[in-house]
Coordinates of C-alpha atoms and ligand atoms in Angstrom, one line a residue:
E1 CA 74.3 84.6 100.6
G2 CA 77.4 85.7 98.7
M3 CA 80.3 87.8 100.2
S4 CA 81.5 91.3 100.2
C5 CA 83.8 92.6 97.6
Q6 CA 86.4 93.3 100.3
D7 CA 86.3 89.8 101.7
L8 CA 86.6 88.3 98.3
A9 CA 89.5 90.5 97.6
A10 CA 91.2 89.4 100.8
A11 CA 90.5 85.8 100.0
L12 CA 92.0 86.1 96.6
A13 CA 94.9 88.2 97.7
L14 CA 93.9 91.0 95.3
N15 CA 93.1 94.6 95.6
D16 CA 89.4 95.6 95.7
S17 CA 90.0 97.6 92.6
E18 CA 91.1 94.5 90.6
I19 CA 87.8 92.9 91.3
V20 CA 85.9 96.0 90.4
K21 CA 87.8 96.1 87.2
V22 CA 87.3 92.5 86.2
L23 CA 83.6 92.8 86.8
F24 CA 83.5 96.1 85.0
M25 CA 85.1 94.5 81.9
K26 CA 82.3 91.9 82.0
G27 CA 79.7 94.7 82.1
I28 CA 78.9 94.4 85.8
A29 CA 79.3 97.6 87.7
I30 CA 79.9 97.2 91.4
T31 CA 81.3 99.2 94.3
V32 CA 83.8 97.9 96.8
N33 CA 81.2 98.0 99.6
Q34 CA 78.7 95.8 97.8
T35 CA 77.9 92.2 98.6
L36 CA 78.4 89.9 95.6
D37 CA 76.0 87.0 95.0
E38 CA 77.4 83.5 94.6
D39 CA 77.3 83.6 90.8
T40 CA 79.3 86.8 90.7
V41 CA 81.8 85.4 93.2
K42 CA 82.2 82.4 91.0
L43 CA 82.7 84.6 87.9
V44 CA 85.5 86.5 89.6
C45 CA 87.1 83.3 90.8
K46 CA 87.0 81.8 87.4
E47 CA 88.6 84.9 86.0
F48 CA 91.5 84.5 88.4
E49 CA 91.7 80.8 87.9
V50 CA 90.7 80.0 91.4
E51 CA 88.2 77.3 92.4
V52 CA 85.6 78.3 95.0
V53 CA 85.5 75.6 97.7
E54 CA 82.9 77.2 99.9
A55 CA 81.1 80.3 98.5
G56 CA 79.9 82.7 101.1
T57 CA 82.9 82.3 103.3
I58 CA 86.5 83.2 102.4
R59 CA 87.7 79.6 101.8
V60 CA 88.9 79.4 98.3
E61 CA 91.5 77.0 96.9
D62 CA 94.1 78.3 94.6
L63 CA 94.5 76.3 91.5
A64 CA 97.3 78.4 90.1
K65 CA 99.4 77.6 93.1
K66 CA 102.8 76.5 92.0
S67 CA 105.7 75.5 94.1
N68 CA 108.9 76.9 92.7
T69 CA 108.5 77.8 89.1
F70 CA 112.2 78.6 88.8
I71 CA 113.4 75.0 89.1
D72 CA 113.5 72.8 85.9
D73 CA 113.9 69.1 85.7
E74 CA 117.5 69.4 84.7
D75 CA 118.3 71.1 88.0
L76 CA 117.1 68.2 90.1
E77 CA 120.5 66.4 90.2
H78 CA 122.4 69.5 91.3
L79 CA 120.2 70.9 94.0
E80 CA 121.8 72.6 97.0
S81 CA 120.1 74.2 99.9
R82 CA 119.5 77.9 99.7
P83 CA 118.6 80.6 102.3
P84 CA 114.9 81.6 102.7
V85 CA 113.6 84.9 101.3
V86 CA 111.5 86.6 103.9
T87 CA 108.8 89.3 103.6
I88 CA 107.4 91.3 106.5
M89 CA 103.8 92.2 106.2
G90 CA 101.0 93.5 108.4
H91 CA 98.6 96.3 109.2
V92 CA 99.8 99.9 108.9
D93 CA 101.5 101.2 112.1
H94 CA 101.9 97.7 113.6
G95 CA 105.7 98.0 113.3
K96 CA 106.8 96.5 110.0
T97 CA 109.3 99.3 109.3
S98 CA 110.6 99.3 112.9
L99 CA 111.1 95.6 112.8
L100 CA 113.0 95.7 109.5
D101 CA 115.1 98.7 110.8
F102 CA 115.9 96.9 114.0
I103 CA 117.0 93.7 112.1
R104 CA 119.0 95.7 109.6
K105 CA 120.8 97.8 112.2
T106 CA 121.7 95.0 114.5
K107 CA 122.1 92.0 112.4
V108 CA 123.5 93.1 109.0
A109 CA 127.3 92.7 109.0
A110 CA 128.9 96.1 108.2
G111 CA 130.3 95.7 104.7
E112 CA 133.6 96.9 103.3
A113 CA 132.0 100.1 102.1
G114 CA 132.3 101.6 105.6
G115 CA 129.2 99.8 106.9
I116 CA 126.8 101.9 105.0
T117 CA 123.9 99.8 104.0
Q118 CA 122.4 100.8 100.6
G119 CA 118.7 100.7 100.1
I120 CA 118.6 98.0 97.4
G121 CA 115.3 96.5 98.5
A122 CA 116.8 93.5 100.3
Y123 CA 119.4 92.5 102.7
S124 CA 120.9 89.3 104.1
V125 CA 121.1 88.5 107.8
D126 CA 123.1 85.7 109.5
V127 CA 121.0 84.0 112.2
T128 CA 122.8 81.6 114.6
V129 CA 120.8 78.7 115.9
E130 CA 122.5 76.2 118.2
G131 CA 125.9 77.4 117.0
E132 CA 125.1 77.0 113.3
V133 CA 124.9 80.1 111.1
H134 CA 121.9 80.4 108.8
P135 CA 121.7 83.2 106.3
C136 CA 118.2 84.7 105.7
V137 CA 117.3 87.3 103.0
F138 CA 114.8 90.0 104.0
L139 CA 112.9 91.9 101.3
D140 CA 112.9 95.5 102.5
T141 CA 109.7 96.7 101.0
P142 CA 107.1 96.5 103.7
G143 CA 103.6 96.0 102.3
H144 CA 102.1 93.8 99.8
E145 CA 103.8 94.8 96.6
A146 CA 106.0 91.8 96.4
F147 CA 103.1 89.5 96.9
S148 CA 100.7 91.2 94.5
A149 CA 103.2 91.6 91.6
M150 CA 104.4 88.0 91.9
R151 CA 101.0 86.5 92.3
A152 CA 99.8 88.1 89.1
R153 CA 102.5 86.1 87.3
G154 CA 101.9 82.9 89.3
A155 CA 105.5 83.1 90.6
R156 CA 106.8 83.2 94.1
V157 CA 109.3 85.6 95.4
T158 CA 108.9 84.9 99.1
D159 CA 109.5 81.7 101.1
I160 CA 108.2 82.9 104.5
A161 CA 105.9 85.7 105.5
V162 CA 106.4 87.4 108.9
V163 CA 103.0 88.9 109.7
V164 CA 103.4 91.7 112.3
V165 CA 100.4 92.2 114.7
A166 CA 100.5 95.0 117.3
A167 CA 99.6 93.6 120.7
D168 CA 97.8 96.8 121.7
D169 CA 95.7 96.9 118.5
G170 CA 95.1 93.3 117.5
V171 CA 94.0 91.8 114.2
R172 CA 93.0 94.4 111.7
P173 CA 91.9 94.4 108.0
Q174 CA 95.4 94.5 106.6
T175 CA 96.5 91.7 109.0
L176 CA 93.8 89.5 107.4
E177 CA 94.8 90.7 103.9
A178 CA 98.4 89.8 104.6
I179 CA 97.4 86.4 105.9
A180 CA 95.2 85.8 102.8
H181 CA 98.1 86.9 100.5
A182 CA 100.5 84.4 102.2
K183 CA 97.9 81.6 102.2
A184 CA 97.0 82.2 98.5
A185 CA 100.7 82.0 97.6
D186 CA 101.1 78.9 99.9
V187 CA 103.8 80.7 101.9
P188 CA 104.2 79.7 105.5
I189 CA 103.5 82.3 108.1
V190 CA 105.4 83.3 111.3
I191 CA 103.5 85.8 113.5
A192 CA 105.4 88.6 115.3
I193 CA 103.2 89.9 118.1
N194 CA 104.8 93.3 118.4
K195 CA 104.8 96.2 120.9
I196 CA 104.7 93.9 123.9
D197 CA 106.6 96.7 125.8
K198 CA 103.5 98.9 125.7
D199 CA 100.9 99.3 128.4
G200 CA 97.7 97.6 127.2
A201 CA 99.6 95.1 125.1
N202 CA 97.8 91.8 125.3
A203 CA 99.4 88.9 123.3
D204 CA 96.7 86.5 124.4
V205 CA 94.0 88.5 122.8
V206 CA 96.0 88.6 119.5
M207 CA 96.5 84.8 119.7
Q208 CA 92.8 84.3 120.3
E209 CA 91.8 86.5 117.4
L210 CA 94.3 84.8 115.1
S211 CA 93.0 81.3 116.1
S212 CA 89.5 82.4 115.3
H213 CA 90.8 83.2 111.8
G214 CA 92.3 79.7 111.4
L215 CA 95.8 80.4 112.6
M216 CA 96.4 78.2 115.7
P217 CA 99.5 79.2 117.8
E218 CA 102.1 76.5 118.3
E219 CA 101.9 77.3 122.0
W220 CA 98.3 76.1 121.9
G221 CA 99.1 72.9 119.9
G222 CA 98.7 74.5 116.5
D223 CA 101.3 74.9 113.7
I224 CA 101.8 78.6 113.5
P225 CA 104.8 80.1 115.4
M226 CA 103.8 83.3 117.2
V227 CA 106.6 85.2 118.8
K228 CA 106.2 88.1 121.2
V229 CA 108.5 91.0 120.2
S230 CA 109.3 94.6 120.7
A231 CA 110.7 96.1 117.5
K232 CA 111.5 99.2 119.6
K233 CA 113.5 97.5 122.3
G234 CA 114.6 94.5 120.4
T235 CA 113.0 92.0 122.8
G236 CA 112.3 88.7 121.2
V237 CA 113.7 89.5 117.8
D238 CA 116.4 86.7 118.1
S239 CA 113.6 84.2 118.9
L240 CA 111.6 85.5 115.9
L241 CA 114.6 85.0 113.6
E242 CA 115.2 81.5 115.0
N243 CA 111.6 80.6 114.3
V244 CA 112.0 81.9 110.7
V245 CA 115.0 79.6 110.3
L246 CA 113.2 76.6 111.7
V247 CA 110.2 77.1 109.4
A248 CA 112.7 77.5 106.5
E249 CA 114.4 74.2 107.3
L250 CA 111.0 72.4 107.1
Q251 CA 110.7 73.7 103.6
E252 CA 114.0 72.2 102.4
L253 CA 114.5 75.2 100.0
S254 CA 116.9 74.4 97.3
A255 CA 118.3 75.6 93.9
N256 CA 120.9 74.7 91.4
P257 CA 123.9 77.1 91.7
E258 CA 125.6 75.5 88.7
R259 CA 123.3 76.9 86.0
T260 CA 122.8 80.4 84.6
A261 CA 120.7 82.7 86.8
K262 CA 116.9 83.1 86.8
G263 CA 114.8 85.2 89.1
T264 CA 112.8 88.4 89.6
V265 CA 113.4 92.1 89.5
I266 CA 112.5 93.4 92.9
E267 CA 113.4 97.1 92.5
A268 CA 114.5 99.3 89.7
S269 CA 115.4 103.0 89.3
L270 CA 117.3 105.4 87.1
D271 CA 120.5 106.8 88.5
K272 CA 121.6 110.0 86.8
A273 CA 125.3 109.2 86.9
R274 CA 125.2 105.4 86.5
G275 CA 122.2 104.7 84.4
P276 CA 119.5 102.1 85.0
L277 CA 119.8 100.2 88.3
A278 CA 117.9 97.1 89.1
T279 CA 117.9 94.8 92.1
L280 CA 117.6 91.2 91.0
L281 CA 116.6 88.4 93.3
V282 CA 118.4 85.3 92.1
Q283 CA 116.0 82.4 92.5
N284 CA 117.9 79.7 90.7
G285 CA 121.5 79.5 89.3
T286 CA 124.3 82.0 89.8
L287 CA 124.5 85.5 88.3
R288 CA 127.9 86.7 87.3
K289 CA 129.6 89.9 86.1
G290 CA 129.5 89.8 82.3
D291 CA 126.3 87.8 82.0
I292 CA 123.9 89.0 79.4
V293 CA 120.6 89.5 81.1
L294 CA 117.1 90.0 79.7
C295 CA 114.3 91.4 82.0
G296 CA 111.1 92.0 80.1
E297 CA 111.7 94.8 77.6
T298 CA 115.2 95.6 78.8
Y299 CA 118.5 93.8 78.4
G300 CA 122.2 94.3 78.8
K301 CA 125.5 93.0 79.9
V302 CA 126.0 93.0 83.7
R303 CA 128.8 95.6 84.3
A304 CA 128.8 95.4 88.1
L305 CA 127.0 93.6 90.9
M306 CA 126.6 95.3 94.3
D307 CA 125.4 93.7 97.5
H308 CA 123.3 95.5 100.2
T309 CA 126.4 97.0 101.7
G310 CA 127.3 98.7 98.4
A311 CA 130.3 96.4 98.0
R312 CA 131.1 95.1 94.6
V313 CA 130.7 91.3 94.3
D314 CA 131.6 88.9 91.5
E315 CA 128.6 86.7 91.7
A316 CA 125.2 86.2 93.3
R317 CA 124.1 82.7 94.2
P318 CA 120.5 81.4 94.8
S319 CA 118.4 83.6 97.1
A320 CA 120.9 86.5 96.9
A321 CA 119.6 89.9 96.0
V322 CA 122.1 92.2 94.1
Q323 CA 121.9 95.5 92.4
I324 CA 123.2 95.4 88.9
L325 CA 124.4 98.0 86.4
G326 CA 124.4 97.5 82.6
L327 CA 120.8 97.4 81.5
N328 CA 119.8 99.6 78.6
E329 CA 116.6 100.8 80.3
V330 CA 114.9 100.7 83.7
P331 CA 113.0 97.3 84.0
V332 CA 109.7 96.8 85.7
A333 CA 109.7 95.5 89.3
G334 CA 108.1 92.1 89.2
D335 CA 109.5 91.2 85.8
E336 CA 111.4 87.9 85.6
F337 CA 114.9 87.8 84.3
E338 CA 117.0 85.2 82.5
I339 CA 120.4 84.9 81.0
F340 CA 121.3 84.7 77.3
D341 CA 124.5 83.7 75.5
S342 CA 124.5 86.6 73.0
L343 CA 123.6 90.2 73.3
D344 CA 121.9 90.0 69.8
V345 CA 119.5 87.3 71.0
A346 CA 118.7 89.2 74.2
R347 CA 118.1 92.4 72.2
S348 CA 115.8 90.7 69.8
K349 CA 113.9 89.0 72.6
A350 CA 113.5 92.3 74.4
Q351 CA 112.2 93.9 71.2
E352 CA 109.8 91.0 70.7
H353 CA 108.5 91.5 74.2
A354 CA 108.2 95.3 73.7
E355 CA 106.3 94.7 70.5
V356 CA 103.9 92.2 72.2
M357 CA 103.3 94.8 74.9
R358 CA 102.7 97.5 72.4
Q359 CA 100.2 95.4 70.5
S360 CA 98.3 94.6 73.6
R361 CA 98.2 98.3 74.6
L362 CA 96.9 99.2 71.2
A363 CA 94.3 96.5 71.4
A364 CA 93.3 97.8 74.8
Q365 CA 93.0 101.3 73.4
A366 CA 90.9 100.1 70.4
G367 CA 88.6 98.3 72.8
E368 CA 85.5 99.7 74.5
G369 CA 87.5 100.9 77.5
K370 CA 88.8 103.9 75.5
V371 CA 86.7 107.0 75.9
T372 CA 87.6 110.5 75.0
L373 CA 85.3 113.5 75.0
H374 CA 85.6 113.4 71.2
S375 CA 84.7 109.7 70.8
F376 CA 81.8 110.3 73.2
A377 CA 80.6 113.3 71.2
N378 CA 80.8 111.2 68.1
A379 CA 78.8 108.4 69.7
V380 CA 76.1 110.9 70.7
A381 CA 76.1 112.5 67.3
A382 CA 75.7 109.0 65.7
S383 CA 72.7 108.1 67.9
A384 CA 70.3 108.3 65.0
E385 CA 72.2 105.7 63.1
T386 CA 73.2 103.4 65.9
G387 CA 69.8 103.6 67.6
V388 CA 71.4 104.2 71.0
E389 CA 69.1 106.7 72.7
R390 CA 70.7 106.9 76.1
H391 CA 74.4 107.5 76.8
Q392 CA 76.3 107.8 80.0
L393 CA 79.4 109.9 80.3
N394 CA 81.6 108.7 83.2
V395 CA 83.8 111.3 84.7
V396 CA 86.7 111.2 87.2
L397 CA 86.9 114.8 88.5
K398 CA 90.0 116.1 90.3
V399 CA 90.1 119.7 91.5
D400 CA 92.2 122.0 93.6
A401 CA 89.8 122.7 96.4
Q402 CA 86.7 121.3 97.9
G403 CA 84.8 124.5 97.1
S404 CA 85.4 124.0 93.4
V405 CA 84.1 120.4 93.5
E406 CA 80.7 121.6 94.5
A407 CA 80.7 124.6 92.1
I408 CA 81.6 122.5 89.1
R409 CA 79.3 119.7 90.0
E410 CA 76.4 122.1 90.4
V411 CA 76.9 123.7 87.0
L412 CA 77.4 120.4 85.3
Q413 CA 74.3 118.9 86.8
Q414 CA 72.2 121.7 85.4
L415 CA 73.0 120.5 81.9
P416 CA 70.1 118.8 80.3
Q417 CA 70.5 115.0 80.8
D418 CA 67.7 113.6 78.9
T419 CA 69.9 111.8 76.3
V420 CA 73.1 111.8 78.2
A421 CA 73.5 110.9 81.9
L422 CA 76.5 112.4 83.6
R423 CA 78.0 110.1 86.2
F424 CA 80.8 111.1 88.6
L425 CA 82.8 108.1 89.6
L426 CA 85.1 110.2 91.7
Q427 CA 85.2 113.8 92.7
S428 CA 87.9 114.9 95.0
T429 CA 90.7 117.3 95.5
G430 CA 94.4 116.8 94.6
E431 CA 96.7 116.0 91.8
I432 CA 95.6 113.4 89.2
S433 CA 97.1 110.1 90.4
A434 CA 97.8 106.7 89.0
S435 CA 94.8 105.3 90.8
D436 CA 92.6 107.9 89.2
V437 CA 93.8 106.6 85.8
E438 CA 93.2 103.0 86.8
L439 CA 89.7 103.9 87.9
A440 CA 89.1 105.6 84.5
V441 CA 90.4 102.6 82.6
A442 CA 88.2 100.2 84.6
S443 CA 85.1 102.2 84.1
G444 CA 85.6 103.8 80.7
A445 CA 85.8 107.3 82.1
V446 CA 87.4 110.6 81.1
V447 CA 89.7 112.2 83.7
I448 CA 89.0 115.9 84.2
G449 CA 91.3 118.2 86.2
F450 CA 90.5 121.7 87.3
N451 CA 93.5 123.7 88.5
V452 CA 95.4 120.6 89.3
G453 CA 98.5 119.0 87.7
V454 CA 99.5 115.6 86.6
Q455 CA 102.9 113.9 87.0
P456 CA 104.7 112.9 83.8
S457 CA 104.6 109.3 84.9
V458 CA 100.9 109.4 85.4
K459 CA 100.5 111.1 82.0
T460 CA 102.5 108.3 80.4
Q461 CA 100.4 105.7 82.1
A462 CA 97.2 107.4 80.9
D463 CA 98.6 107.5 77.3
A464 CA 99.6 103.8 77.5
E465 CA 96.2 102.8 78.8
G466 CA 94.2 105.0 76.5
V467 CA 92.7 107.3 79.1
E468 CA 92.0 110.9 78.2
I469 CA 93.1 113.5 80.8
R470 CA 91.7 117.0 80.2
L471 CA 93.1 119.9 82.3
Y472 CA 91.2 123.2 82.7
R473 CA 91.9 126.5 84.4
V474 CA 88.5 128.1 83.6
I475 CA 85.2 126.6 84.8
Y476 CA 83.4 128.0 81.7
D477 CA 85.8 126.1 79.3
L478 CA 85.4 122.9 81.3
V479 CA 81.6 123.1 81.4
D480 CA 81.4 124.1 77.7
D481 CA 83.4 121.1 76.5
I482 CA 81.3 118.7 78.5
R483 CA 78.1 120.3 77.3
K484 CA 79.3 120.0 73.7
A485 CA 80.3 116.4 74.2
M486 CA 76.9 115.7 75.6
E487 CA 75.3 117.4 72.7
G488 CA 77.5 115.5 70.2
L489 CA 79.2 118.7 69.0
L490 CA 82.8 118.6 70.0
E491 CA 84.4 119.0 66.5
D492 CA 85.6 122.5 67.2
V493 CA 87.5 121.7 70.3
E494 CA 91.1 120.4 70.0
Ligands
GDP501 P1 104.5 100.2 110.0 O1 103.5 101.1 109.4 O2 103.9 98.8 110.2 O3 105.8 100.1 109.2 O4 104.9 100.7 111.5 P2 106.1 101.5 112.0 O5 107.3 100.6 112.1 O6 106.2 102.7 111.2 O7 105.6 101.8 113.5 C1 104.5 102.6 113.8 C2 104.6 103.2 115.1 O8 104.7 102.2 116.2 C3 105.9 104.0 115.2 O9 105.6 105.2 116.0 C4 106.9 103.1 116.0 O10 107.8 103.9 116.8 C5 105.9 102.4 116.9 N1 106.4 101.1 117.3 C6 106.8 100.1 116.4 N2 107.2 99.0 117.1 C7 107.1 99.3 118.4 C8 107.3 98.5 119.6 O11 107.7 97.4 119.6 N3 107.0 99.2 120.8 C9 106.5 100.4 120.8 N4 106.2 101.0 122.0 N5 106.3 101.1 119.7 C10 106.5 100.6 118.5

């Protein structure tokens, strides 16, 4: 039987492309629309350290599941309760941004900095339940970034997932993906049935659909809170927040505020005036001004901490998200951070980390994934010695206009292909993007651009991953280079 690549991706809380890539690296070329047989499914699951419980359906059990990786044995005597960290997920247009906006505008206390909330990627909300105030931290990046990045590292950033489903549209592919992400990370789900103000909204249909996907509403005797809301009018939002608090209480979330801080970088950027900025989510311990922090390849002494209102604060306790100043470079979102006693130690750890990353990039480049028109030409030229009679040149082609796609393709396909088969993995219009580079890495392809540009960040990514990008303005030059590569004659081209 097997299952489709997309279903498997959803079950494993991964992107389709990650599965394509893993299989490609094992010499199996598939497309995202393809059905994978059971052995292939098992192969993928093994690669992601997941045990298949029932092949053919999307029930898999995550072996890499860990509770909170940020708590050590020494913390156990000093645990105190901490606020939940909440992520809002769901299908596009179902109202994630509207819900986050409503909560931010109505529930976030105006800070000293004139009530202007800064976009630091997270904010804290006080929810009152039966007279008691419960703070909750919302991650302000709708979508799955937080889940994917943390999952790759086996860590957890989120304690509760609010999955938004529009009552006039029902359960859609990204709804299921969000649910799969949350389940894979063992994060409890609260459903927000949104847009109940709209004509044609039908909450019962949504609940029916969700229960057929294994989420039984509390209302029907199950264990999943499902709250009807209107993000536009604000109806039901208080009840949604109360449910979040109740689910959080069941989890008994705790951390040790007495120790030095540990956690995850959730956002990072470069400010022209102030230098590298990073938002850190403190997942254990307390972060203070003056602490020496190491995040991946970057380090520095924390010069200032700012909360979501832009106000300077002296410390950030467990579950707080703060923006910090003082790192030497911009860290990578998803990297974990920790505190060191000395700047020298942090610096050498950062350098060590950078060296490891550099080595692994070099290794990746030296591997078979690396293809350039030159290396390809050499491989063709060496056919007699290597005994390889057939070659395949994989190309990702990006051009300025649809008309050029056809023109270029037509000319290229007239080239004799008896020893070399030319395969277009992608041919489309627009600037060369990060995902084009990823596709090229995954499939050992060369990226060719005709009358299109490439952002410096994409160029840097391509260099780091060993992908060749060749840009052309003249069709003749483009075709000529490819012809030479196919004939094993590229020496005279730079
Ligand atoms: P996202 O893609 O999930 O972030 O969705 P958005 O928050 O951008 O919402 C998509 C569209 O639905 C926007 O036009 C919103 O104004 C609209 N919308 C969101 N929530 C509601 C709601 O509760 N009621 C109504 N009538 N429209 C809503």
